[in-house]
Coordinates of C-alpha atoms in Angstrom, one line a residue:
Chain A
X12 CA 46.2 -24.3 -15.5
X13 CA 48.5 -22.3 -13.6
X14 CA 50.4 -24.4 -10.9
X15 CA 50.9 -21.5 -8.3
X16 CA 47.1 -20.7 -8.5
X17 CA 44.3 -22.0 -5.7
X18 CA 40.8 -22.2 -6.6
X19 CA 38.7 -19.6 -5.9
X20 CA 36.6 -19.9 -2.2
X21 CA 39.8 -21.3 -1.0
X22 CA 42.8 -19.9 1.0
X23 CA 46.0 -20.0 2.7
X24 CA 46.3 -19.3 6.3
X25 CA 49.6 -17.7 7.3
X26 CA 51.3 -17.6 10.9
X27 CA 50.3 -14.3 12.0
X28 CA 46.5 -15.0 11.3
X29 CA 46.6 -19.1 11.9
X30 CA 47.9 -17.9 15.7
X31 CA 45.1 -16.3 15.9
X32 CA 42.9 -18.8 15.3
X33 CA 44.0 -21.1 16.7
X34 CA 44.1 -19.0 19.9
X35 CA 40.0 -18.5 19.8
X36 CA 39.5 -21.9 18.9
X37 CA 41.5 -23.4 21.8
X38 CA 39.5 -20.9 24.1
X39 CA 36.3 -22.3 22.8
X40 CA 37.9 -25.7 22.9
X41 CA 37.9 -25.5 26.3
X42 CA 34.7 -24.4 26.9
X43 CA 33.3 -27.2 25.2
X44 CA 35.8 -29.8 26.9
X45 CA 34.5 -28.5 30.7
X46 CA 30.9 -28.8 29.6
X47 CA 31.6 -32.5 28.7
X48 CA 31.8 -32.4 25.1
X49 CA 34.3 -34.3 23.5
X50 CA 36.1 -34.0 20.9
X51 CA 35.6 -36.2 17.4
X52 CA 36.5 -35.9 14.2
X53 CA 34.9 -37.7 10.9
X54 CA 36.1 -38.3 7.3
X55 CA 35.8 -35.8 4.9
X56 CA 35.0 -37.9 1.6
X57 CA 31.7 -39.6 2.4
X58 CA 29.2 -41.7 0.9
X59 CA 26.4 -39.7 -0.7
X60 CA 23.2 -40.1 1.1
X61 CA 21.4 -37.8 -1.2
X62 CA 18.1 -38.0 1.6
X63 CA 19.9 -37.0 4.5
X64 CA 22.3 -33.8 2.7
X65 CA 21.6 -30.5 4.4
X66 CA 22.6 -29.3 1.4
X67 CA 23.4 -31.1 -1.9
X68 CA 27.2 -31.8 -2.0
X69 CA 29.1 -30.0 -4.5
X70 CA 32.0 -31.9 -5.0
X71 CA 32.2 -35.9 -5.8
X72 CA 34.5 -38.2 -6.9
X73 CA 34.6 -41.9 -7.4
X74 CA 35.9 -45.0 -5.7
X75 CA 37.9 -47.9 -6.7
X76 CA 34.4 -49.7 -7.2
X77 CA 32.7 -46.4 -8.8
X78 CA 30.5 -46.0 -6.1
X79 CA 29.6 -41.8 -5.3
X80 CA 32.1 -40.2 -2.4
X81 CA 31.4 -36.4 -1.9
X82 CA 33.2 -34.0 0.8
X83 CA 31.3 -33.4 3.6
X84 CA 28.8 -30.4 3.8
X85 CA 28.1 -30.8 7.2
X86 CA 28.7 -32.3 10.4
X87 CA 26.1 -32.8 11.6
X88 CA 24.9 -35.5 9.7
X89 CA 27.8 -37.7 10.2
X90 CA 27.6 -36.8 14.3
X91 CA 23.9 -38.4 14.3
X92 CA 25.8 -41.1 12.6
X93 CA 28.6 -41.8 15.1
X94 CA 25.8 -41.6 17.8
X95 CA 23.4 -44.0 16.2
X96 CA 26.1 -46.3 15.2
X97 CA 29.0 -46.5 17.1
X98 CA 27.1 -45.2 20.2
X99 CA 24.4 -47.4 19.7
X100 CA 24.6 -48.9 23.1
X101 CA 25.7 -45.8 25.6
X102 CA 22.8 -44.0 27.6
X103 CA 22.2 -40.9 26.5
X104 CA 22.6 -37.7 26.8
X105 CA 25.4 -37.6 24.5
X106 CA 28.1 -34.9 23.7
X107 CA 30.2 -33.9 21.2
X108 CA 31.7 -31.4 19.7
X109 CA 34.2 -30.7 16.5
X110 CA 36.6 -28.6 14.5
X111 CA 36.2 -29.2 10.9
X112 CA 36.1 -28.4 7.5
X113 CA 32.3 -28.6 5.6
X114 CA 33.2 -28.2 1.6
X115 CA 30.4 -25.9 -0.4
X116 CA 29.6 -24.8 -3.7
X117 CA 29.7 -21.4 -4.3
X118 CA 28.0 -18.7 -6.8
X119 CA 30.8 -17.1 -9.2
X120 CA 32.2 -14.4 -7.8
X121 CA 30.9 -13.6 -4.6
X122 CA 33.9 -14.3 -2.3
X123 CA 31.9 -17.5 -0.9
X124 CA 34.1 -20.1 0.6
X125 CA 33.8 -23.5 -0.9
X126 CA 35.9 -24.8 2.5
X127 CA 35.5 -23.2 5.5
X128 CA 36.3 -24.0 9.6
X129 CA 33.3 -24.9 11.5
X130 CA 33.5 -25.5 15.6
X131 CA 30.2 -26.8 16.6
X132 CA 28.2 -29.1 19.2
X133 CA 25.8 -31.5 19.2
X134 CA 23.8 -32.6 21.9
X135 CA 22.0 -36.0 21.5
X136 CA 19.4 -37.4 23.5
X137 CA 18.3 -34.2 25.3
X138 CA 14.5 -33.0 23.9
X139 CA 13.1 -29.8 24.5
X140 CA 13.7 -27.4 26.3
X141 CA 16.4 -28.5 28.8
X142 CA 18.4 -29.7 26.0
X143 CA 17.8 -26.6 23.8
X144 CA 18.8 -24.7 27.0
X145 CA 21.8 -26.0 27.6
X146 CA 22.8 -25.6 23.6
X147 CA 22.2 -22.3 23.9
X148 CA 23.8 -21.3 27.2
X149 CA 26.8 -23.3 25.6
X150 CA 27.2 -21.6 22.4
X151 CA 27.1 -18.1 24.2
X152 CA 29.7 -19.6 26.7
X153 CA 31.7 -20.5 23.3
X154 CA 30.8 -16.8 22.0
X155 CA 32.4 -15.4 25.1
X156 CA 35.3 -17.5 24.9
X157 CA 36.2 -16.4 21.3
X158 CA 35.9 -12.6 22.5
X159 CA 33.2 -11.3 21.1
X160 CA 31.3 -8.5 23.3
X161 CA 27.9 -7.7 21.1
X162 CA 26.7 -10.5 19.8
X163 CA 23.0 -11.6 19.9
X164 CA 21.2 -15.2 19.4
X165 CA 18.0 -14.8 17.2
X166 CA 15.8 -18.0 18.6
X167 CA 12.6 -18.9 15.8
X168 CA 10.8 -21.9 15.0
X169 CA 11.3 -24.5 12.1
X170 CA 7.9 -25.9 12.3
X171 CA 6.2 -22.7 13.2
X172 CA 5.2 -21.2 9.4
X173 CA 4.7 -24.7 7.8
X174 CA 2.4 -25.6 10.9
X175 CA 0.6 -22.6 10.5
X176 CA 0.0 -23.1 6.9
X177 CA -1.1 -26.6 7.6
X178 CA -3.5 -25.4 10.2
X179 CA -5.1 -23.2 7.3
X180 CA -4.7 -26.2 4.4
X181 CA -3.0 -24.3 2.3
X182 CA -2.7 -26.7 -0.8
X183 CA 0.7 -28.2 -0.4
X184 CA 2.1 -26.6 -4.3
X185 CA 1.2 -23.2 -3.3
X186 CA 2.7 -23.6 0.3
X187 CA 6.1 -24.5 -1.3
X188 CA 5.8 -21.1 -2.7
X189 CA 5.0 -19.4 0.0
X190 CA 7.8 -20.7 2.3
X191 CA 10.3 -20.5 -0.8
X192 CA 9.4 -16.8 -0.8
X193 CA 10.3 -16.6 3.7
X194 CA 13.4 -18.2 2.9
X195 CA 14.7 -15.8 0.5
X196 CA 13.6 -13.1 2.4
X197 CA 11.2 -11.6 -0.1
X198 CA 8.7 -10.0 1.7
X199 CA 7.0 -8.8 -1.1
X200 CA 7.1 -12.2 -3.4
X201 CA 5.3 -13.4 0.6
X202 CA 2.9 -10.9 0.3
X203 CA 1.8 -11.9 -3.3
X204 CA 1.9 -15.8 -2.8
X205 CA 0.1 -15.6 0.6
X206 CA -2.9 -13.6 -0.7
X207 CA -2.8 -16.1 -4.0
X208 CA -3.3 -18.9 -1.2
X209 CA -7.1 -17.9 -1.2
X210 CA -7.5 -17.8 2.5
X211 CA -9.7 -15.8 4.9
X212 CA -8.9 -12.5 5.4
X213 CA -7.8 -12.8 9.0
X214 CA -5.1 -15.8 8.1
X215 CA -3.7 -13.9 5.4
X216 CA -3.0 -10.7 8.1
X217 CA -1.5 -13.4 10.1
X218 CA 0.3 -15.0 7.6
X219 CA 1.8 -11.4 7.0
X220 CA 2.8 -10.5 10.0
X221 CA 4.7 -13.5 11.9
X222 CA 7.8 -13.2 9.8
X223 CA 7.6 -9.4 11.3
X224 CA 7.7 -10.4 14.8
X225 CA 11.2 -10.4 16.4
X226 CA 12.5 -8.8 19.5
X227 CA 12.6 -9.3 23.2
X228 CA 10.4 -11.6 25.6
X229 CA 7.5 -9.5 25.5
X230 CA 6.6 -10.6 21.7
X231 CA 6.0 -14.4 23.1
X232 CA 3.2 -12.8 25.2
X233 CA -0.5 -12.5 24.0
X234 CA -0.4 -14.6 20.7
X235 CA -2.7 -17.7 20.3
X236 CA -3.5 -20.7 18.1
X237 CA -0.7 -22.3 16.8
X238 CA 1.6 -19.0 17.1
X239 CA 1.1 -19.6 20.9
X240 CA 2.1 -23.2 21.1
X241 CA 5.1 -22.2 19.4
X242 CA 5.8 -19.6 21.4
X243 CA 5.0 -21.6 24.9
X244 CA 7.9 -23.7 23.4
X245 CA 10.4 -20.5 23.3
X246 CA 8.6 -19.5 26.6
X247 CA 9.4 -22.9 28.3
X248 CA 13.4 -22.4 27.3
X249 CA 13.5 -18.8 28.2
X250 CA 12.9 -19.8 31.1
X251 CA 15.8 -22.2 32.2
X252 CA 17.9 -19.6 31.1
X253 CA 20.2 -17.6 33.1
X254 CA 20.0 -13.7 32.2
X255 CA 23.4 -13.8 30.8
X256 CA 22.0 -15.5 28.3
X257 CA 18.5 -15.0 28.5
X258 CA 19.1 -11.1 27.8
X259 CA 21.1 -12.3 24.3
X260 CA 18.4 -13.7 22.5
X261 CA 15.9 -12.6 19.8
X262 CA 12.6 -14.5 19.3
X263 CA 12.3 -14.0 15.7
X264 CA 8.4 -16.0 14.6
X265 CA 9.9 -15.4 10.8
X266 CA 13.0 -17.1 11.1
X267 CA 13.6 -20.0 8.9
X268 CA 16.1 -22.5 7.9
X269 CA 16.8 -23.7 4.7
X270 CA 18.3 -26.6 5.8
X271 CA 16.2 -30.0 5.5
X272 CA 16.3 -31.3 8.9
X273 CA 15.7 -29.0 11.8
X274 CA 12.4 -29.4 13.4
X275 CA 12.1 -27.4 16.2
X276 CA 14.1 -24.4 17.7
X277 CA 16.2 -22.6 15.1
X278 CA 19.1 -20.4 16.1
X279 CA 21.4 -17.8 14.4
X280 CA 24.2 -15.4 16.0
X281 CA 24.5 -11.9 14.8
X282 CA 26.9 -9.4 15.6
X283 CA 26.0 -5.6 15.1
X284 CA 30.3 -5.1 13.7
X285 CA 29.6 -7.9 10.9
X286 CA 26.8 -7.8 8.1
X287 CA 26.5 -11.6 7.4
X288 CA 25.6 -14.3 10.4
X289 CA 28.6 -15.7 11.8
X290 CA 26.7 -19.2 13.0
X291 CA 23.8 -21.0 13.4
X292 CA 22.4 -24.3 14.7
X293 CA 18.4 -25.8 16.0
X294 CA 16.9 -28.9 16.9
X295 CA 16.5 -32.1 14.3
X296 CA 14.4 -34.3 16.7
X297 CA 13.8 -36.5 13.7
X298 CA 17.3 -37.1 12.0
X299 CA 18.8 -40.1 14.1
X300 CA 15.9 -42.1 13.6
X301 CA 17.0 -42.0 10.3
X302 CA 20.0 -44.1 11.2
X303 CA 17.9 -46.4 13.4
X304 CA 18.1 -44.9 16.4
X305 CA 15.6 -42.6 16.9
X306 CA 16.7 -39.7 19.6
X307 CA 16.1 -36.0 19.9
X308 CA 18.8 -33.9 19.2
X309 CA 20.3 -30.6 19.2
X310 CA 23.5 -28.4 18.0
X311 CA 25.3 -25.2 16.2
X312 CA 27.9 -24.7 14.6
X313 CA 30.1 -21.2 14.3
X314 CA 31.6 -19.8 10.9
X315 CA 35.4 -19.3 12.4
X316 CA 36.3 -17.0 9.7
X317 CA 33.4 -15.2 10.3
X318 CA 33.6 -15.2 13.8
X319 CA 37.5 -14.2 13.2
X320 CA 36.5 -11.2 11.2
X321 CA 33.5 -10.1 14.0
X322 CA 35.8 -10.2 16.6
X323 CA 38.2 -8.0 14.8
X324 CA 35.4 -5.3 14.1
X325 CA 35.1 -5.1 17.9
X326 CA 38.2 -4.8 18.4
X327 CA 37.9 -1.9 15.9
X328 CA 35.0 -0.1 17.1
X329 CA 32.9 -1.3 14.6
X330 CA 32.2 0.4 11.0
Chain B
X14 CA 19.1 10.8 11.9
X15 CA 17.3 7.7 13.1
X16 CA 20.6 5.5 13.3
X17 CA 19.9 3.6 9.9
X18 CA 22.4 4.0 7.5
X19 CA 20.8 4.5 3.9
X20 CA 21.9 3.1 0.5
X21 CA 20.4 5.7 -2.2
X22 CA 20.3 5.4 -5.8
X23 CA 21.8 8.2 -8.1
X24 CA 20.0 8.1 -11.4
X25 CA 16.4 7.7 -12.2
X26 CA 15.3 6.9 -8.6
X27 CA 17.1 9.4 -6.8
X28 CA 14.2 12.1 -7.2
X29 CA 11.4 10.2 -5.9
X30 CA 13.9 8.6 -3.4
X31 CA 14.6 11.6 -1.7
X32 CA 11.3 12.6 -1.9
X33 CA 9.8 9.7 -0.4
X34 CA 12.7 10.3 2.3
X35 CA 11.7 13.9 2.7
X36 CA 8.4 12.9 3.7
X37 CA 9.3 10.7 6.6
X38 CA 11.1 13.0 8.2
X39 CA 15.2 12.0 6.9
X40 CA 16.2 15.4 5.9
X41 CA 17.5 14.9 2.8
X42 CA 18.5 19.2 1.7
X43 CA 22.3 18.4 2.1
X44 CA 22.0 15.5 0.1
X45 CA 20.0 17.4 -3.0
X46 CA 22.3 20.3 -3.2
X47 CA 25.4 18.2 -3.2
X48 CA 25.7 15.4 -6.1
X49 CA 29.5 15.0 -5.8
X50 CA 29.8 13.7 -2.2
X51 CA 28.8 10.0 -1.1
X52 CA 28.2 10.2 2.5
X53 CA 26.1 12.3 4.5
X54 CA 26.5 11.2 8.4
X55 CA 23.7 13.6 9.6
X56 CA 21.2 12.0 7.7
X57 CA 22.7 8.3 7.4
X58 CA 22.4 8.5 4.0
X59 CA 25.1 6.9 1.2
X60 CA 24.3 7.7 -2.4
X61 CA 25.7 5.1 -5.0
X62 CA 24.8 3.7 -8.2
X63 CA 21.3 1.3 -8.2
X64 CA 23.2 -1.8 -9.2
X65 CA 25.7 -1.5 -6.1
X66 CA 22.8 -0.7 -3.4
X67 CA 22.6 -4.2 -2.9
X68 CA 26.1 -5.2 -2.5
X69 CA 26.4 -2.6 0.5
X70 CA 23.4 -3.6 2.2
X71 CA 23.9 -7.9 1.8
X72 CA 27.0 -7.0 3.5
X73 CA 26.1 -4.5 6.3
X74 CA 27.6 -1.4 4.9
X75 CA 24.1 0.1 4.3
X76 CA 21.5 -1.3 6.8
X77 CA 19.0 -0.8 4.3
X78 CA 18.9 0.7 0.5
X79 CA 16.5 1.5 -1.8
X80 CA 17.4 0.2 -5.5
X81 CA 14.9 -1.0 -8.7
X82 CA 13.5 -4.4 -8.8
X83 CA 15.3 -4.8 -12.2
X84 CA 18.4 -4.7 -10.3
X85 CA 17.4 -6.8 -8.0
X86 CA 16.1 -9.8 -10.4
X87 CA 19.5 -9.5 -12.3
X88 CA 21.2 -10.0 -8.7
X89 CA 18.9 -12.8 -7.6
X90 CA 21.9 -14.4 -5.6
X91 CA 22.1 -11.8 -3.0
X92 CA 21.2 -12.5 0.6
X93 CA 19.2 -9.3 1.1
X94 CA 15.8 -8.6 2.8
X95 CA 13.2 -7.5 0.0
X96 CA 10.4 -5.6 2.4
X97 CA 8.2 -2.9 0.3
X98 CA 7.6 -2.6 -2.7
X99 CA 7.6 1.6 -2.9
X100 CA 5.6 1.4 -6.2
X101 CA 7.4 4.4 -8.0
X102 CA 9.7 4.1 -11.0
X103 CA 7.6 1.9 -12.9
X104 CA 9.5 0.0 -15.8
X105 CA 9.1 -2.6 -17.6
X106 CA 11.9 -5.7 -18.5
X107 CA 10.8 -6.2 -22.6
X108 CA 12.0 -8.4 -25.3
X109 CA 12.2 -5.9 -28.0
X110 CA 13.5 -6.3 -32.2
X111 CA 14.0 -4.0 -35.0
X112 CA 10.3 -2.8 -36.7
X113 CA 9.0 -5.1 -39.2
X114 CA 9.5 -8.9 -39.8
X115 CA 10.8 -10.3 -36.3
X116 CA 14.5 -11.2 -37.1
X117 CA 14.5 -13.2 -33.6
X118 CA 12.1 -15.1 -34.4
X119 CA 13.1 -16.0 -37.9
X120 CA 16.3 -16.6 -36.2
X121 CA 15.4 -19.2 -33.8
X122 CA 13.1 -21.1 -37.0
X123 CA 15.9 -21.5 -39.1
X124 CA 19.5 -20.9 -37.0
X125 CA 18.0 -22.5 -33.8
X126 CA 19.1 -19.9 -31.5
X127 CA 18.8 -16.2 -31.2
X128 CA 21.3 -13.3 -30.4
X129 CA 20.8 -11.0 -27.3
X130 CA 21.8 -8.0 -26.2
X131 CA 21.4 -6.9 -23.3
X132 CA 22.9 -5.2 -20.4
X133 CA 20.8 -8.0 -18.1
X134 CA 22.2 -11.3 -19.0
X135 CA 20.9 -13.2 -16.2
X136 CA 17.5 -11.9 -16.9
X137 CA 17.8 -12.7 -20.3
X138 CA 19.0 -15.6 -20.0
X139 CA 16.6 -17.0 -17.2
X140 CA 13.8 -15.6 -19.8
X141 CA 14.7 -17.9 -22.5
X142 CA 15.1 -21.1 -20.9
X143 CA 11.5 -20.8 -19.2
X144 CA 10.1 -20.0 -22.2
X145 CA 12.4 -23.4 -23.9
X146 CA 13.8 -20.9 -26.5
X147 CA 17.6 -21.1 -27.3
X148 CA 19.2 -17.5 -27.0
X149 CA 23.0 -16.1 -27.0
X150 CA 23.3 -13.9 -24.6
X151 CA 25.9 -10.7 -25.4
X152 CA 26.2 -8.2 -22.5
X153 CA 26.8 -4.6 -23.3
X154 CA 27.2 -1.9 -20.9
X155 CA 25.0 0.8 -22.6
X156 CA 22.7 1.8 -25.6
X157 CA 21.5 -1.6 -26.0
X158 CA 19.6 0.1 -28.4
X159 CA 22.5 -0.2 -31.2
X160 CA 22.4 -3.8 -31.2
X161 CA 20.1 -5.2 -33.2
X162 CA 20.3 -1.5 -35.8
X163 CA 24.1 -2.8 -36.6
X164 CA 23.7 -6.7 -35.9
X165 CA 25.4 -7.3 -33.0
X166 CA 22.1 -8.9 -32.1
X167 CA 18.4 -10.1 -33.6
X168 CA 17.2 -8.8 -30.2
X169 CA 18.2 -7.0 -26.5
X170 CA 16.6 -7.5 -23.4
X171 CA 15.9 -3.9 -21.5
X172 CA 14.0 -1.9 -19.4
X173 CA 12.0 0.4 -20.7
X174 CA 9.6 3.3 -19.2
X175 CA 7.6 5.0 -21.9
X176 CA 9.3 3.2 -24.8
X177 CA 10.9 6.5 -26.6
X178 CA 14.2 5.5 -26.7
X179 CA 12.9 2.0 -28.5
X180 CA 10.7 4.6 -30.8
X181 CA 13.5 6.8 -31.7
X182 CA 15.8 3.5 -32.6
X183 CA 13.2 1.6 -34.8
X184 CA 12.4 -1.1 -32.6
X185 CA 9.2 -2.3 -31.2
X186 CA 8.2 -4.6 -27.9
X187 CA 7.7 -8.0 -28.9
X188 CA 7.6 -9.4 -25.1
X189 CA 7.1 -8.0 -21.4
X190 CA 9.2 -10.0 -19.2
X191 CA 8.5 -8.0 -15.9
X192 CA 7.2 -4.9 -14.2
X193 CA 9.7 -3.2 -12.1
X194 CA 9.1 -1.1 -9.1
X195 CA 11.5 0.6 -6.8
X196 CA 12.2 -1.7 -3.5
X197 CA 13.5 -0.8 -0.1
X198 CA 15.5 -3.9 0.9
X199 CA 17.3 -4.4 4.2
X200 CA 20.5 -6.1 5.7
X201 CA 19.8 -9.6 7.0
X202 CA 21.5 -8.7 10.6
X203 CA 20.4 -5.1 11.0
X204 CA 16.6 -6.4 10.1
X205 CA 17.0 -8.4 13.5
X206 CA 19.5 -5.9 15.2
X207 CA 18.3 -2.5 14.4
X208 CA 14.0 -4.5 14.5
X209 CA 12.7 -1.0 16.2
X210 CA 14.7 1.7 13.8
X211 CA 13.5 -0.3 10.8
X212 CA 9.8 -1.3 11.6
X213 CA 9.5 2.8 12.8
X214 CA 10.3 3.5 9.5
X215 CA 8.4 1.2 7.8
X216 CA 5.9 2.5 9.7
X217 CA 6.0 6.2 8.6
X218 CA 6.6 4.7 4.7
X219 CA 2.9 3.2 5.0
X220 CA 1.2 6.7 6.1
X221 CA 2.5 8.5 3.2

């Protein structure tokens, strides 16, 4: 193995582009310090707590007494940890925010990054929807900081398709399906496992056209059943918005997270000069509990690369 | 111009592609009368080969493409929005060996594994582990055909429309894996981004 090689989905940063960086992330530093988030950092190498991982870990090693240490994949996870643990005792609402490294696996060569800069927030302790207000008004704060101009915030719905399957009984094998075929995006894989569900005609049309709806305001208005409870909970936020950041959402009923834990709202951030999300983030009302202290919570995190690369488009005028 | 930008595949789906294009209302005249250049900015159209469609589209270059779901299955890693299925440029993904006794499968009874070639290895490959068969998978980049005639292979994995060119070589279908269909997949940010331009013309694809 060649010495002067690096493994691939890793790089170097060099002066020119690290002062870059490091500018943006100081600006949205200091957003996040005014809003009364502090700062923490956590270890990389972790136990392996195979039931809470977002996503599996993809690299492990061993300790001196053989017991599993992977690199973080997340940090979120270890966040609900410091605030169930080393918290335990403080009031909430509690705040925190963080400029880390999250290690991945990637697919051969796809120019994935198995390590990659994340600058995030959590909010702990503050349910719906003045908590997942103020995450939101805080991460466009953080966008604006950085620089970027056109970004938007699609806002779905964890629990809105699985609650709606539920509501049908849709046996639970078949729903798996069904929800495996949302995630990838395969409209047409939907289409086939939705009508194999053997439902009424009229779920299956609304099974269908959910993961269609997306676009201002207006498309939280005349739903019902369990579409409009979900969409009385978007309702309820957009509200406590101001418009600055009211006018930079999407409601998107079809979006969905492949990660375990969110429970609730669901957020990702688009910009129209990059073709890949540059950050995401949602609710996990149910993920502290699992470290004994059972809270509400919310956060996102931004891809800095990404957000690095966005910003640049802009500055470029786009493709 | 309905400020979409359009991946479209040269090859066997162009004709039906354009076509289909036509119909809604993309004039596509510039595009049929010129097969040497790649972009056409009145229409929004880029033309490209099938297997590339979705590499412009997962990142942003194309908003969305049109490509085969062959294509597609081989390139099951890309984060891409699958939305129709158009229904033309019906193939199907086969398991095919030379006429006569089935070399593969006297090659799995007594050498435990069986040679494939196939210019689909992930396909292939993904076959023959669902179906608990050992297989070694050789990719070639055309006339999979020759394989199995000079014994490069027992076997190839390929798509096939009508089954003459498997005819003509002395080879028969021993197994459909797939039927494959032309798709019109989309760009996960334009799908949220550019929501009115892209419903509109799904729109206009389901009256035709």
């Amino acid at each position: 193995m060649a010495v002067d090689r690096i493994p691939s989905g890793t790089r170097d940063v060099l002066p020119d582009e690290m002062r870059e960086l490091r500018a943006m992330t100081d600006r949205i530093r200091g957003v996040f310090e005014r809003a009364g988030y502090g700062e923490v950092y956590t270890p990389a190498l972790e136990y392996e707590r195979r039931e809470l991982a977002a996503t599996l870990p993809a690299y492990r090693t061993f300790d001196e007494q053989g017991q599993v240490l992977v690199l973080r994949s997340d940090m979120t996870v270890p966040i609900a940890r410091i605030a169930a643990t080393r918290y335990a005792h403080v009031d909430p609402p509690l705040r925190f925010c963080y400029f880390a490294h999250a290690y991945r696996g990637v697919r051969p060569q796809r120019g994935q990054s198995r390590e990659f800069l994340q600058a995030g927030a959590e909010l702990v302790g503050a349910p719906a929807p003045a908590g997942t207000a103020e995450a939101l008004t805080l991460l466009c704060d953080a966008l604006d900081a950085a620089g970027l101009k056109t970004y938007q915030v699609g806002v779905g719905d964890a629990s809105l398709y699985p609650g709606l399957l539920a509501a049908m009984e849709a046996a639970a094998g078949a729903r798996d399906l069904v929800l495996a075929a949302l995630v990838r995006g395969d409209f047409v894989g939907l289409e086939r496992e939705v009508r194999a569900l053997g439902l009424a005609q009229d779920e299956v049309e609304l099974l269908l056209e959910v993961p269609r709806i997306r676009g201002g305001p207006e498309v939280l208005e005349g739903l019902s059943g369990a579409l409009e409870q979900a969409a009385a909970g978007m309702r309820a936020t957009h509200a406590l918005l101001e418009p600055r950041v009211a006018d930079r959402l999407i409601f998107d009923l079809g979006l969905v997270r492949s990660l375990g834990y969110y429970t609730g709202a669901v957020f990702q951030v688009y910009d129209p000069a990059h073709g890949v999300p540059i950050g995401s983030g949602g609710r996990y009302d149910d993920l502290l509990g699992r470290f004994g202290r059972p809270l509400p919570a919310v956060g996102f995190a931004l891809n800095v690369e990404r957000l690095h690369i966005a910003l640049t488009e802009e500055e470029r005028g786009g493709r | 111009m309905n400020g979409l930008r359009i991946a479209v595949p040269r090859g066997a789906l162009f004709a039906k592609t354009v076509e289909l294009l036509d119909r809604i209302g993309i004039d596509t005249r510039e595009v049929r009368e010129n097969d040497r250049k790649l972009l056409f900015e009145d229409s929004g159209i880029v033309t490209m080969r099938p297997s590339d469609v979705p590499t412009y589209v997962e990142a942003g270059a194309a908003d969305i493409g049109i490509t085969g779901k062959d294509v597609l299955m081989e390139q099951s890693e890309r984060e891409v929005y699958e939305l129709v299925d158009l229904g033309y440029g019906e193939c199907t993904m086969v398991l095919a060996t030379a006429a006569g006794e089935d070399r593969a499968t006297e090659a799995l009874r007594r050498l435990g594994v069986v040679r494939i070639a196939t210019k689909y290895p992930r396909v292939a490959a993904r076959h023959f582990v669902e179906t608990g068969r050992q297989a070694e998978i050789v990719e070639v980049k055309g006339s999979v055909e020759l394989a199995p005639l000079t014994g490069l292979a027992e076997g190839i994995v390929d798509l096939t429309a009508t089954g003459t060119t498997l005819r003509e070589n002395g080879l028969v279908v021993r197994e459909e894996i797939a039927r494959c269909t032309a798709r019109l997949i989309a760009n996960r940010v334009a799908h949220k981004l550019k929501a009115r331009e892209i419903d509109a013309l799904l729109e206009r694809i389901d009256a035709v």
